Short mmCIF file of C-alpha atoms and ligand atoms in Angstrom, two decimals:
data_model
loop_
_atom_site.label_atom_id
_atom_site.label_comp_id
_atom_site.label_asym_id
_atom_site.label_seq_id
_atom_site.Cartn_x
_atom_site.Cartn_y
_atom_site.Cartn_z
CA UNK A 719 8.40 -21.11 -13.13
CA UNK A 720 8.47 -19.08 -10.19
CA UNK A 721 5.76 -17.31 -9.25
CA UNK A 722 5.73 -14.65 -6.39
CA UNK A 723 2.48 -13.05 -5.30
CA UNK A 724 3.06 -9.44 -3.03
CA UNK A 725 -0.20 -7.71 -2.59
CA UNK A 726 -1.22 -4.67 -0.32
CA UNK A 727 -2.59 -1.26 0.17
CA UNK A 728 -1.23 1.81 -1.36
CA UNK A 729 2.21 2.93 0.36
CA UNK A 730 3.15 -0.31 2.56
CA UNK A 731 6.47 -0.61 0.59
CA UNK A 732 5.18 -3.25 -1.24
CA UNK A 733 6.61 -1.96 -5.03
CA UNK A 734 10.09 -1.47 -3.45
CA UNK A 735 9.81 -4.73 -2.09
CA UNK A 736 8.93 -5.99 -5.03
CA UNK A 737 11.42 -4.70 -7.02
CA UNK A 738 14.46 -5.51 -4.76
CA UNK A 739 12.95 -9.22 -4.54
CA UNK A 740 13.45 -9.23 -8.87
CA UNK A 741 17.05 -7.61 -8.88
CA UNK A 742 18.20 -9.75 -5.75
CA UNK A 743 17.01 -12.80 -6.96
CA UNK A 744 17.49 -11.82 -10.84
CA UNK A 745 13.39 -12.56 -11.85
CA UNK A 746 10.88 -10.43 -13.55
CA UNK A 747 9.16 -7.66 -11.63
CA UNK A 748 5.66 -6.67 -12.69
CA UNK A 749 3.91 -3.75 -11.16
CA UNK A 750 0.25 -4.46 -12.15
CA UNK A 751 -0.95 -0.90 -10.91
CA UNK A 752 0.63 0.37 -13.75
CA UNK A 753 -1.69 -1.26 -16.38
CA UNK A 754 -4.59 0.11 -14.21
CA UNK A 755 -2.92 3.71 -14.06
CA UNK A 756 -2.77 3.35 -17.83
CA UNK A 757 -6.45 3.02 -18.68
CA UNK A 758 -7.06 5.45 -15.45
CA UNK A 759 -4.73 7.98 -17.79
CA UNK A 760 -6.60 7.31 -21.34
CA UNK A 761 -10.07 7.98 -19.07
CA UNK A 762 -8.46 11.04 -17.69
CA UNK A 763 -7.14 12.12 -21.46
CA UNK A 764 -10.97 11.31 -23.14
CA UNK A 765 -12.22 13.07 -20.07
CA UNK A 766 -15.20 11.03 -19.39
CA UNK A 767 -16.03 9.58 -15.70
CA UNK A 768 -14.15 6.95 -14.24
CA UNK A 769 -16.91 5.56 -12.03
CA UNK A 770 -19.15 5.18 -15.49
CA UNK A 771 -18.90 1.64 -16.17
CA UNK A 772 -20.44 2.31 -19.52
CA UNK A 773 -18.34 5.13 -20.82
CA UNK A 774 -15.23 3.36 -19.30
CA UNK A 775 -16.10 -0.04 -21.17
CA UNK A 776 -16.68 1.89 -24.13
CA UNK A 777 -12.91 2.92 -24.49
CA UNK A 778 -11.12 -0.27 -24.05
CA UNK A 779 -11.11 -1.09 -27.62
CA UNK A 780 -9.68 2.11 -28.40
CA UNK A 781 -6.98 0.77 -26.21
CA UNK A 782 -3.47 -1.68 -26.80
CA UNK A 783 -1.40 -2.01 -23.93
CA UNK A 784 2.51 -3.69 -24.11
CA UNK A 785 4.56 -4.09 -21.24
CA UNK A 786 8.08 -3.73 -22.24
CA UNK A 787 11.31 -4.01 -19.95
CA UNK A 788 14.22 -1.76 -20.95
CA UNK A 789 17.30 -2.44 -18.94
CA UNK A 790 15.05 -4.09 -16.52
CA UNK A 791 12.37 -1.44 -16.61
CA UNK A 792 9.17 -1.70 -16.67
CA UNK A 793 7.35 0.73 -19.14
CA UNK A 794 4.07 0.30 -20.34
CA UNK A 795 3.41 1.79 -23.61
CA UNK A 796 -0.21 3.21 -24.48
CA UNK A 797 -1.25 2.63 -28.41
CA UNK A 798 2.43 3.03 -28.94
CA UNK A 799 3.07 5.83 -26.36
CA UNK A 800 5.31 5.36 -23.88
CA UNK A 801 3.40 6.58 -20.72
CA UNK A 802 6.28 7.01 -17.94
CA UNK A 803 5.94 8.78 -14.88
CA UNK A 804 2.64 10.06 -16.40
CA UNK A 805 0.85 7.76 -14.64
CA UNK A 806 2.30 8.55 -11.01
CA UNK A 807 0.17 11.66 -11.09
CA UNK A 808 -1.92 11.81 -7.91
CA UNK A 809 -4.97 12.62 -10.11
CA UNK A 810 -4.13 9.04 -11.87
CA UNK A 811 -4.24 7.39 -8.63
CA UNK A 812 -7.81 8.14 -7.94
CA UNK A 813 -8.78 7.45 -11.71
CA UNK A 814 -7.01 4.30 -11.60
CA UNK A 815 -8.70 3.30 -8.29
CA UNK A 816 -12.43 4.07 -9.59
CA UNK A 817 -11.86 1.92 -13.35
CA UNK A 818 -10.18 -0.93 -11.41
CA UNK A 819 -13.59 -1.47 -9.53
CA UNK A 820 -15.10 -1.96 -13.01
CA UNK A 821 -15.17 -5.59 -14.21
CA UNK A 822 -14.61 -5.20 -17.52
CA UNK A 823 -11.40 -3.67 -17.11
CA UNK A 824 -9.89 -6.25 -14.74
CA UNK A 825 -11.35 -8.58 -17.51
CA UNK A 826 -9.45 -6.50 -20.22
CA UNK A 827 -6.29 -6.87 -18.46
CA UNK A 828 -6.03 -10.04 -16.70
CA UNK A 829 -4.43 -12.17 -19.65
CA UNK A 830 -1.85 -9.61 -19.98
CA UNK A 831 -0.64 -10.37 -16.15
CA UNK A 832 -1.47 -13.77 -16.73
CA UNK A 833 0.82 -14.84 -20.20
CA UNK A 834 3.71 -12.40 -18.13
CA UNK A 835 3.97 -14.93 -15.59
CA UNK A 836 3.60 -18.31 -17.89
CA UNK A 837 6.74 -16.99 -19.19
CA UNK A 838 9.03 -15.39 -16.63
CA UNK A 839 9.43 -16.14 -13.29
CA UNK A 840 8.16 -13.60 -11.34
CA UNK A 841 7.77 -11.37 -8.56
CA UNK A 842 4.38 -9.25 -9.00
CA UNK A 843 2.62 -7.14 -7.14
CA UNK A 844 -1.06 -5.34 -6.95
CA UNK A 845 -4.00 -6.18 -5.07
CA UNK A 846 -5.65 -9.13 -6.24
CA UNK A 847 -2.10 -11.40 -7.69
CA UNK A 848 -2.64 -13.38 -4.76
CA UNK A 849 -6.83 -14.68 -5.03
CA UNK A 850 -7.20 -13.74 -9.01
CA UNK A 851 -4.37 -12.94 -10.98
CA UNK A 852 -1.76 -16.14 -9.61
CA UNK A 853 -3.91 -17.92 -7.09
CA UNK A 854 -0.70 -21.04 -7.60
CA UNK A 855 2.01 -18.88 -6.45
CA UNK A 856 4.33 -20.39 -4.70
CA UNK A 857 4.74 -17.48 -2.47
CA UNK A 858 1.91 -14.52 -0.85
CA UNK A 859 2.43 -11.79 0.99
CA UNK A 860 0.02 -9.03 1.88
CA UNK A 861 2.17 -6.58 3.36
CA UNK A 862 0.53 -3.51 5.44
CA UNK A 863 1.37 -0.67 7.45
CA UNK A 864 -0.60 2.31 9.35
CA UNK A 865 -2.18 4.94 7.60
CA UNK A 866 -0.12 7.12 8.76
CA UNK A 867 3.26 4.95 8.17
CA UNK A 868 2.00 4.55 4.44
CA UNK A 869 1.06 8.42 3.98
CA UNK A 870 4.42 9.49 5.01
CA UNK A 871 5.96 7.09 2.65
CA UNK A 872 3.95 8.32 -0.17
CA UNK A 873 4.10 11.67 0.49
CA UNK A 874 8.18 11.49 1.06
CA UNK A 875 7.96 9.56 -2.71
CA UNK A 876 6.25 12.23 -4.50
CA UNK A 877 8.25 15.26 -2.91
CA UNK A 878 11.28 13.76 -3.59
CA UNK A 879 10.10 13.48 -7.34
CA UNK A 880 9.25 17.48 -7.27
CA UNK A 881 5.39 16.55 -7.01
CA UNK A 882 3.89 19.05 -4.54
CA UNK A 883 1.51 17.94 -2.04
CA UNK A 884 0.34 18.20 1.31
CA UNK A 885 0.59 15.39 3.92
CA UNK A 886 -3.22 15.62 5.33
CA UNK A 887 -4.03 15.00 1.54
CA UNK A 888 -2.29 12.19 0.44
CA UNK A 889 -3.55 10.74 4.16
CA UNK A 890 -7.14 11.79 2.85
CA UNK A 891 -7.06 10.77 -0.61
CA UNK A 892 -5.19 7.26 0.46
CA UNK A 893 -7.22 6.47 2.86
CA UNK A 894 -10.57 6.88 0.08
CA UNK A 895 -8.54 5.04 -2.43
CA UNK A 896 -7.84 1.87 0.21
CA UNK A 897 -11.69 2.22 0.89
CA UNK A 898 -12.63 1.84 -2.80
CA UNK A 899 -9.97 -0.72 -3.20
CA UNK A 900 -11.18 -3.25 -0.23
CA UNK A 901 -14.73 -2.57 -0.98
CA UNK A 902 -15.19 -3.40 -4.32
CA UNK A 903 -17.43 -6.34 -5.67
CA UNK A 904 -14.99 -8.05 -7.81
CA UNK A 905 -11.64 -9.24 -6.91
CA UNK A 906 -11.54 -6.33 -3.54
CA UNK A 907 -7.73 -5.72 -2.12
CA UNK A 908 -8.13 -8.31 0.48
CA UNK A 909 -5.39 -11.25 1.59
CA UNK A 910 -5.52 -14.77 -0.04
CA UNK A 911 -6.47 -16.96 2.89
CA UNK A 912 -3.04 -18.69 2.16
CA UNK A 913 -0.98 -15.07 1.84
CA UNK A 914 1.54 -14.31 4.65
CA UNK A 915 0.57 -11.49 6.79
CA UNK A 916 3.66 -8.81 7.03
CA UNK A 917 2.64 -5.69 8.73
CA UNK A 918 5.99 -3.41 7.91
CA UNK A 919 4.85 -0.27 9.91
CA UNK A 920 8.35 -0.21 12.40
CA UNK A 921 10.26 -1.54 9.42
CA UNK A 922 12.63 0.00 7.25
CA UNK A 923 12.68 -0.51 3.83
CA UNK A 924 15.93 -2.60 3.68
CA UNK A 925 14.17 -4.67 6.62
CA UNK A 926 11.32 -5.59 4.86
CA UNK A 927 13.34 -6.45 1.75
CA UNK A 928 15.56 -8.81 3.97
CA UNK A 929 12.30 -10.00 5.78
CA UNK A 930 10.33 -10.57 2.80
CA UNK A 931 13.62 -12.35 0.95
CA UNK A 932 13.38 -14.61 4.14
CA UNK A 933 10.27 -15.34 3.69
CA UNK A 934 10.94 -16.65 0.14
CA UNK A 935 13.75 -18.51 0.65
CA UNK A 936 11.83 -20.43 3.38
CA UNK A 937 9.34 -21.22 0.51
CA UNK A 938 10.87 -22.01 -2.25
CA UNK A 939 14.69 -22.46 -1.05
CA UNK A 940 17.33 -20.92 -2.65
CA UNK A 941 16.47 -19.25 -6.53
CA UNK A 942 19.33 -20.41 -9.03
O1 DC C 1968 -0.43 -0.15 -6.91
P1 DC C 1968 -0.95 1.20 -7.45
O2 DC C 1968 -1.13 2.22 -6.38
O3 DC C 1968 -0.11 1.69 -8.58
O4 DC C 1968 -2.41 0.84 -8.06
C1 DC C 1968 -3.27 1.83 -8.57
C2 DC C 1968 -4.72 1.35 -8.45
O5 DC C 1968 -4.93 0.24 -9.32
C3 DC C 1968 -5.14 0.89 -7.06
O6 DC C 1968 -5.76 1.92 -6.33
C4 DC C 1968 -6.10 -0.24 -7.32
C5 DC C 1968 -5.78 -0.72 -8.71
N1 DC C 1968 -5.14 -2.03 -8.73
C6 DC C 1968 -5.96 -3.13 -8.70
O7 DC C 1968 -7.18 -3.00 -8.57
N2 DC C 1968 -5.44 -4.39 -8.82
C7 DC C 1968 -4.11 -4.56 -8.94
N3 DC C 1968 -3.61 -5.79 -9.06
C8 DC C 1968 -3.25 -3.43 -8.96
C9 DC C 1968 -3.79 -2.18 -8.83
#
């Protein structure tokens, strides 16, 4: 099996990346924010705290997560509900970002990322696939960018999907959400000491894909 590790801040490209890496090379993308935006949305929908270890532990058994791929989608589907673009919600980042610092939600999902990649090969990205999630993969990359390289990007993203925002806030709220990330105690958004650094700041998108792809193919060789 192929395993492919991408990890990175919010915004450095890394989910495009990611994806293009799965269709080019015809393996399994997982998007492991997703399952963290989905508990971040049940929080959000209970309305309790998502800093509250306590009330956030609480919920998880109230809680069955699948992650399904329809026509090469990934959709994750909350106690039978199929949560969609729900979970792209600003608001959802920031919930996401404050349960993912609690341990017994990374605990609650980690065999779900794990049994994905015993049985595809895959290309998966997050924050901790490289040190926690796949610390084997045959491939790491922690790609970055500026702050203000990634806000653009994000903000361009959720205009173009009729979300309306301001620039200084998604700079503001990204920059709070990277903080929270890195500083965590367990598994923090930091590079595997063996993850290839690939700062994509002057890059365009179809750049990075053909630099990351690159990368890859000097790994692992060609993908049949
Ligand atoms: O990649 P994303 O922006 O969709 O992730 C949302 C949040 O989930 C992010 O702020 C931190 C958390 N996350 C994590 O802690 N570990 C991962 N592997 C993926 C995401």
């Amino acid at each position: 099996m192929i395993k492919i590790a991408i990890d990175g801040p919010s915004g450095s490209g890394k989910s495009s990346v990611a994806k293009a890496v799965s269709a080019r090379l015809g393996i399994v993308y997982v998007d492991t924010g997703a399952l963290y935006r989905s508990i971040g949305y049940y929080v959000r929908t209970k309305d309790k705290d998502p800093k509250n270890a306590e009330e956030v532990s609480a919920l998880l058994p109230e809680i069955e997560l699948d992650v399904k791929y329809e026509n090469g989608i990934q959709c994750v589907y909350l106690n039978g509900e199929n949560l969609g673009d729900k979970i792209r919600q600003p608001e959802i980042s920031m919930y996401a970002s404050a349960v993912s610092a609690i341990p017994a939600v990374r605990e609650f999902l980690l065999e779900t990322q794990k049994s994905i990649a015993r049985k595809n090969n895959v290309v998966m990205d997050g924050r901790d696939i490289g040190t926690v999630i796949l610390p084997d993969a045959d491939v790491k990359i922690f790609m970055t960018a500026s702050n203000e390289a990634r806000a653009r990007r994000r903000y361009d993203e959720l205009t173009a999907k009729g979300v309306k925002v301001r620039y200084e806030d998604v700079l503001s709220e990204m920059i709070e959400r990277d903080e929270n990330d890195r500083s965590r105690a367990v598994a923090p958004a930091v590079p595997a000491e063996d993850a290839i650094m690939f700062d994509n700041s002057e890059h365009s998108l179809e750049e990075s894909i053909d630099r990351v792809i690159e990368i890859i193919k000097e790994r692992v060789g060609e993908i049949k």
